[in-house]
Amino acid sequence: MEESTKLVDESTEALWYVVHTYSGYENKVANDLQTMVENRHLQDLICDIKVPVEMVPEIDKNGKQKMVEHKLFPGYVLVKMVMNDDTWYVVRNTRGVTGFVGPDGQPVALTPSEVEMMLNPQSVGTACDLAIGESVKIVSGSYANFKGTVVEIDQMLGKVLVNVQMFANRTGEVWFNMEDVRKDEDEE
C-alpha cells in the first residue's frame, strides 16, 4: 500500500507562521479562525492569532489630530500554531485566506528575530521625535547644513526621507539615518 502524501512537514512545537489574506480581510480572517479554533477545540494546536497594528496620528476634516489604528502588514495575519495536516487545513480553508507565506505556498516558520520585529516593531526601530511635514536640518554627511521637509519615516530601518532644498530652488528626496537629521530650530 502507498503512504498518503503529507501536505506539510509536521512539528510538535507551536511556531509563528504568516498567512496571506485578501486585503482588508485581516480582522475577519483572524476572527473566523479564532471561532473555528474554539468550535473544533484546537486551542492547544492553534495558540494565538494576531493582526499587528500601530496607532498613528492623523488630522481629521476639522483639522484636529486623532490617533488612528493602522495595520502594520496589510494583507497578512500571524498565527502561532503546531503545524500538521489538520491545522494547515483549518487555516488554509478559512474564508479570506489565500495561503501561507513560503516557497510555493508551503508554510515556513518565522525566526525568533522575525517574530520580535513583526509583533513588537517599536522594540526594533529607532526612536524618532520627527513628524511628516516637519522642517529639518541635515547635521552630517555631504548634505550637512542643508534644510528640508520630512516626507516619510521608517522607524524599523531608522531612516527618514527628506525633501532637501538644494541649489537654485531645486529640491530632491534623499534618505538619511535618523541621527543625521534634526528639527530645524530656525523654524520654531
GROMACS .gro file of C-alpha atoms in nm:
model
  188
    1MET     CA    1   0.000   0.000   0.000
    2GLU     CA    2   0.105   0.354  -0.073
    3GLU     CA    3   0.161   0.601   0.208
    4SER     CA    4  -0.056   0.913   0.197
    5THR     CA    5   0.123   1.229   0.098
    6LYS     CA    6   0.164   1.486   0.371
    7LEU     CA    7   0.083   1.846   0.286
    8VAL     CA    8   0.330   1.994   0.535
    9ASP     CA    9   0.626   1.898   0.749
   10GLU     CA   10   0.472   1.826   1.087
   11SER     CA   11   0.601   1.981   1.407
   12THR     CA   12   0.516   1.932   1.773
   13GLU     CA   13   0.618   2.286   1.871
   14ALA     CA   14   0.391   2.587   1.822
   15LEU     CA   15   0.567   2.833   1.593
   16TRP     CA   16   0.461   3.158   1.427
   17TYR     CA   17   0.357   3.149   1.061
   18VAL     CA   18   0.247   3.426   0.825
   19VAL     CA   19  -0.087   3.379   0.649
   20HIS     CA   20  -0.170   3.584   0.339
   21THR     CA   21  -0.526   3.720   0.318
   22TYR     CA   22  -0.732   3.928   0.082
   23SER     CA   23  -0.659   4.293   0.152
   24GLY     CA   24  -0.898   4.433   0.409
   25TYR     CA   25  -0.995   4.085   0.538
   26GLU     CA   26  -0.724   4.059   0.806
   27ASN     CA   27  -0.956   4.110   1.105
   28LYS     CA   28  -1.231   3.893   0.957
   29VAL     CA   29  -0.983   3.611   0.894
   30ALA     CA   30  -0.846   3.642   1.249
   31ASN     CA   31  -1.198   3.637   1.400
   32ASP     CA   32  -1.322   3.350   1.180
   33LEU     CA   33  -1.009   3.146   1.252
   34GLN     CA   34  -1.046   3.208   1.628
   35THR     CA   35  -1.410   3.090   1.609
   36MET     CA   36  -1.306   2.773   1.424
   37VAL     CA   37  -1.033   2.704   1.680
   38GLU     CA   38  -1.285   2.732   1.963
   39ASN     CA   39  -1.555   2.526   1.785
   40ARG     CA   40  -1.311   2.247   1.700
   41HIS     CA   41  -1.129   2.263   2.037
   42LEU     CA   42  -0.793   2.330   1.871
   43GLN     CA   43  -0.663   2.578   2.132
   44ASP     CA   44  -0.364   2.350   2.204
   45LEU     CA   45  -0.267   2.344   1.837
   46ILE     CA   46  -0.354   2.695   1.719
   47CYS     CA   47  -0.241   2.903   2.015
   48ASP     CA   48  -0.252   3.266   1.902
   49ILE     CA   49  -0.371   3.480   1.611
   50LYS     CA   50  -0.251   3.838   1.562
   51VAL     CA   51  -0.311   4.126   1.324
   52PRO     CA   52  -0.026   4.365   1.419
   53VAL     CA   53  -0.136   4.729   1.435
   54GLU     CA   54   0.010   5.063   1.538
   55MET     CA   55  -0.153   5.388   1.646
   56VAL     CA   56  -0.075   5.670   1.404
   57PRO     CA   57  -0.167   6.039   1.439
   58GLU     CA   58  -0.394   6.171   1.164
   59ILE     CA   59  -0.559   6.506   1.105
   60ASP     CA   60  -0.939   6.483   1.070
   61LYS     CA   61  -1.153   6.701   0.842
   62ASN     CA   62  -1.187   6.960   1.122
   63GLY     CA   63  -0.809   6.995   1.147
   64LYS     CA   64  -0.786   6.810   1.479
   65GLN     CA   65  -0.528   6.541   1.540
   66LYS     CA   66  -0.656   6.199   1.641
   67MET     CA   67  -0.492   5.860   1.683
   68VAL     CA   68  -0.597   5.602   1.425
   69GLU     CA   69  -0.520   5.230   1.416
   70HIS     CA   70  -0.320   5.118   1.109
   71LYS     CA   71  -0.231   4.762   1.017
   72LEU     CA   72   0.146   4.714   1.010
   73PHE     CA   73   0.127   4.437   0.749
   74PRO     CA   74  -0.184   4.480   0.534
   75GLY     CA   75  -0.291   4.151   0.380
   76TYR     CA   76  -0.124   3.935   0.645
   77VAL     CA   77  -0.220   3.762   0.970
   78LEU     CA   78   0.026   3.598   1.211
   79VAL     CA   79  -0.071   3.257   1.351
   80LYS     CA   80   0.112   3.068   1.626
   81MET     CA   81   0.038   2.703   1.568
   82VAL     CA   82   0.160   2.346   1.577
   83MET     CA   83   0.190   2.268   1.208
   84ASN     CA   84   0.026   1.946   1.095
   85ASP     CA   85  -0.211   1.849   0.814
   86ASP     CA   86  -0.520   1.924   1.028
   87THR     CA   87  -0.413   2.272   1.143
   88TRP     CA   88  -0.285   2.354   0.793
   89TYR     CA   89  -0.625   2.256   0.652
   90VAL     CA   90  -0.818   2.467   0.907
   91VAL     CA   91  -0.609   2.779   0.842
   92ARG     CA   92  -0.584   2.733   0.466
   93ASN     CA   93  -0.960   2.686   0.430
   94THR     CA   94  -1.060   2.988   0.635
   95ARG     CA   95  -1.261   3.228   0.419
   96GLY     CA   96  -1.036   3.515   0.303
   97VAL     CA   97  -0.708   3.322   0.334
   98THR     CA   98  -0.510   3.294   0.010
   99GLY     CA   99  -0.227   3.082   0.154
  100PHE     CA  100   0.073   3.062   0.378
  101VAL     CA  101   0.383   3.271   0.314
  102GLY     CA  102   0.665   3.050   0.197
  103PRO     CA  103   0.806   2.895  -0.119
  104ASP     CA  104   0.522   2.760  -0.336
  105GLY     CA  105   0.276   2.846  -0.058
  106GLN     CA  106   0.438   2.598   0.181
  107PRO     CA  107   0.439   2.736   0.536
  108VAL     CA  108   0.775   2.849   0.671
  109ALA     CA  109   0.800   2.932   1.042
  110LEU     CA  110   0.928   3.275   1.140
  111THR     CA  111   1.261   3.300   1.319
  112PRO     CA  112   1.256   3.444   1.675
  113SER     CA  113   1.402   3.775   1.547
  114GLU     CA  114   1.135   3.797   1.275
  115VAL     CA  115   0.863   3.734   1.535
  116GLU     CA  116   1.007   4.010   1.756
  117MET     CA  117   1.022   4.251   1.461
  118MET     CA  118   0.665   4.177   1.349
  119LEU     CA  119   0.496   4.168   1.689
  120ASN     CA  120   0.699   4.445   1.858
  121PRO     CA  121   0.830   4.672   1.582
  122GLN     CA  122   0.888   4.957   1.828
  123SER     CA  123   1.150   4.742   2.004
  124VAL     CA  124   1.345   4.706   1.680
  125GLY     CA  125   1.319   5.054   1.534
  126THR     CA  126   1.488   5.375   1.635
  127ALA     CA  127   1.309   5.634   1.848
  128CYS     CA  128   1.213   5.935   1.642
  129ASP     CA  129   1.084   6.276   1.751
  130LEU     CA  130   1.029   6.392   1.392
  131ALA     CA  131   0.695   6.413   1.211
  132ILE     CA  132   0.597   6.407   0.846
  133GLY     CA  133   0.583   6.762   0.709
  134GLU     CA  134   0.825   6.894   0.973
  135SER     CA  135   1.114   7.124   0.875
  136VAL     CA  136   1.454   6.968   0.943
  137LYS     CA  137   1.824   7.040   0.905
  138ILE     CA  138   2.077   6.777   0.796
  139VAL     CA  139   2.360   6.770   1.052
  140SER     CA  140   2.620   6.544   0.891
  141GLY     CA  141   2.737   6.393   0.564
  142SER     CA  142   2.753   6.556   0.222
  143TYR     CA  143   2.419   6.735   0.282
  144ALA     CA  144   2.527   6.887   0.617
  145ASN     CA  145   2.360   7.224   0.685
  146PHE     CA  146   2.101   7.176   0.409
  147LYS     CA  147   1.737   7.211   0.511
  148GLY     CA  148   1.430   7.020   0.405
  149THR     CA  149   1.093   6.872   0.492
  150VAL     CA  150   1.026   6.521   0.625
  151VAL     CA  151   0.837   6.316   0.364
  152GLU     CA  152   0.846   5.968   0.519
  153ILE     CA  153   0.977   5.800   0.835
  154ASP     CA  154   1.086   5.434   0.851
  155GLN     CA  155   1.117   5.354   1.221
  156MET     CA  156   1.218   4.994   1.151
  157LEU     CA  157   1.522   5.093   0.947
  158GLY     CA  158   1.592   5.413   1.142
  159LYS     CA  159   1.569   5.624   0.826
  160VAL     CA  160   1.398   5.949   0.726
  161LEU     CA  161   1.308   6.055   0.372
  162VAL     CA  162   1.365   6.429   0.339
  163ASN     CA  163   1.275   6.660   0.052
  164VAL     CA  164   1.602   6.856   0.060
  165GLN     CA  165   1.620   7.219  -0.059
  166MET     CA  166   1.925   7.223  -0.281
  167PHE     CA  167   2.075   7.484  -0.511
  168ALA     CA  168   1.880   7.726  -0.736
  169ASN     CA  169   1.542   7.644  -0.581
  170ARG     CA  170   1.577   7.275  -0.666
  171THR     CA  171   1.462   7.003  -0.432
  172GLY     CA  172   1.523   6.630  -0.417
  173GLU     CA  173   1.416   6.346  -0.191
  174VAL     CA  174   1.701   6.177  -0.004
  175TRP     CA  175   1.701   5.905   0.266
  176PHE     CA  176   1.902   5.986   0.581
  177ASN     CA  177   1.977   5.798   0.901
  178MET     CA  178   1.768   5.947   1.183
  179GLU     CA  179   2.077   6.058   1.371
  180ASP     CA  180   2.181   6.272   1.072
  181VAL     CA  181   1.862   6.485   1.083
  182ARG     CA  182   1.745   6.736   1.347
  183LYS     CA  183   1.441   6.960   1.382
  184ASP     CA  184   1.514   7.295   1.222
  185GLU     CA  185   1.541   7.529   1.525
  186ASP     CA  186   1.520   7.839   1.297
  187GLU     CA  187   1.162   7.742   1.202
  188GLU     CA  188   1.028   7.743   1.561
   0.00000   0.00000   0.00000
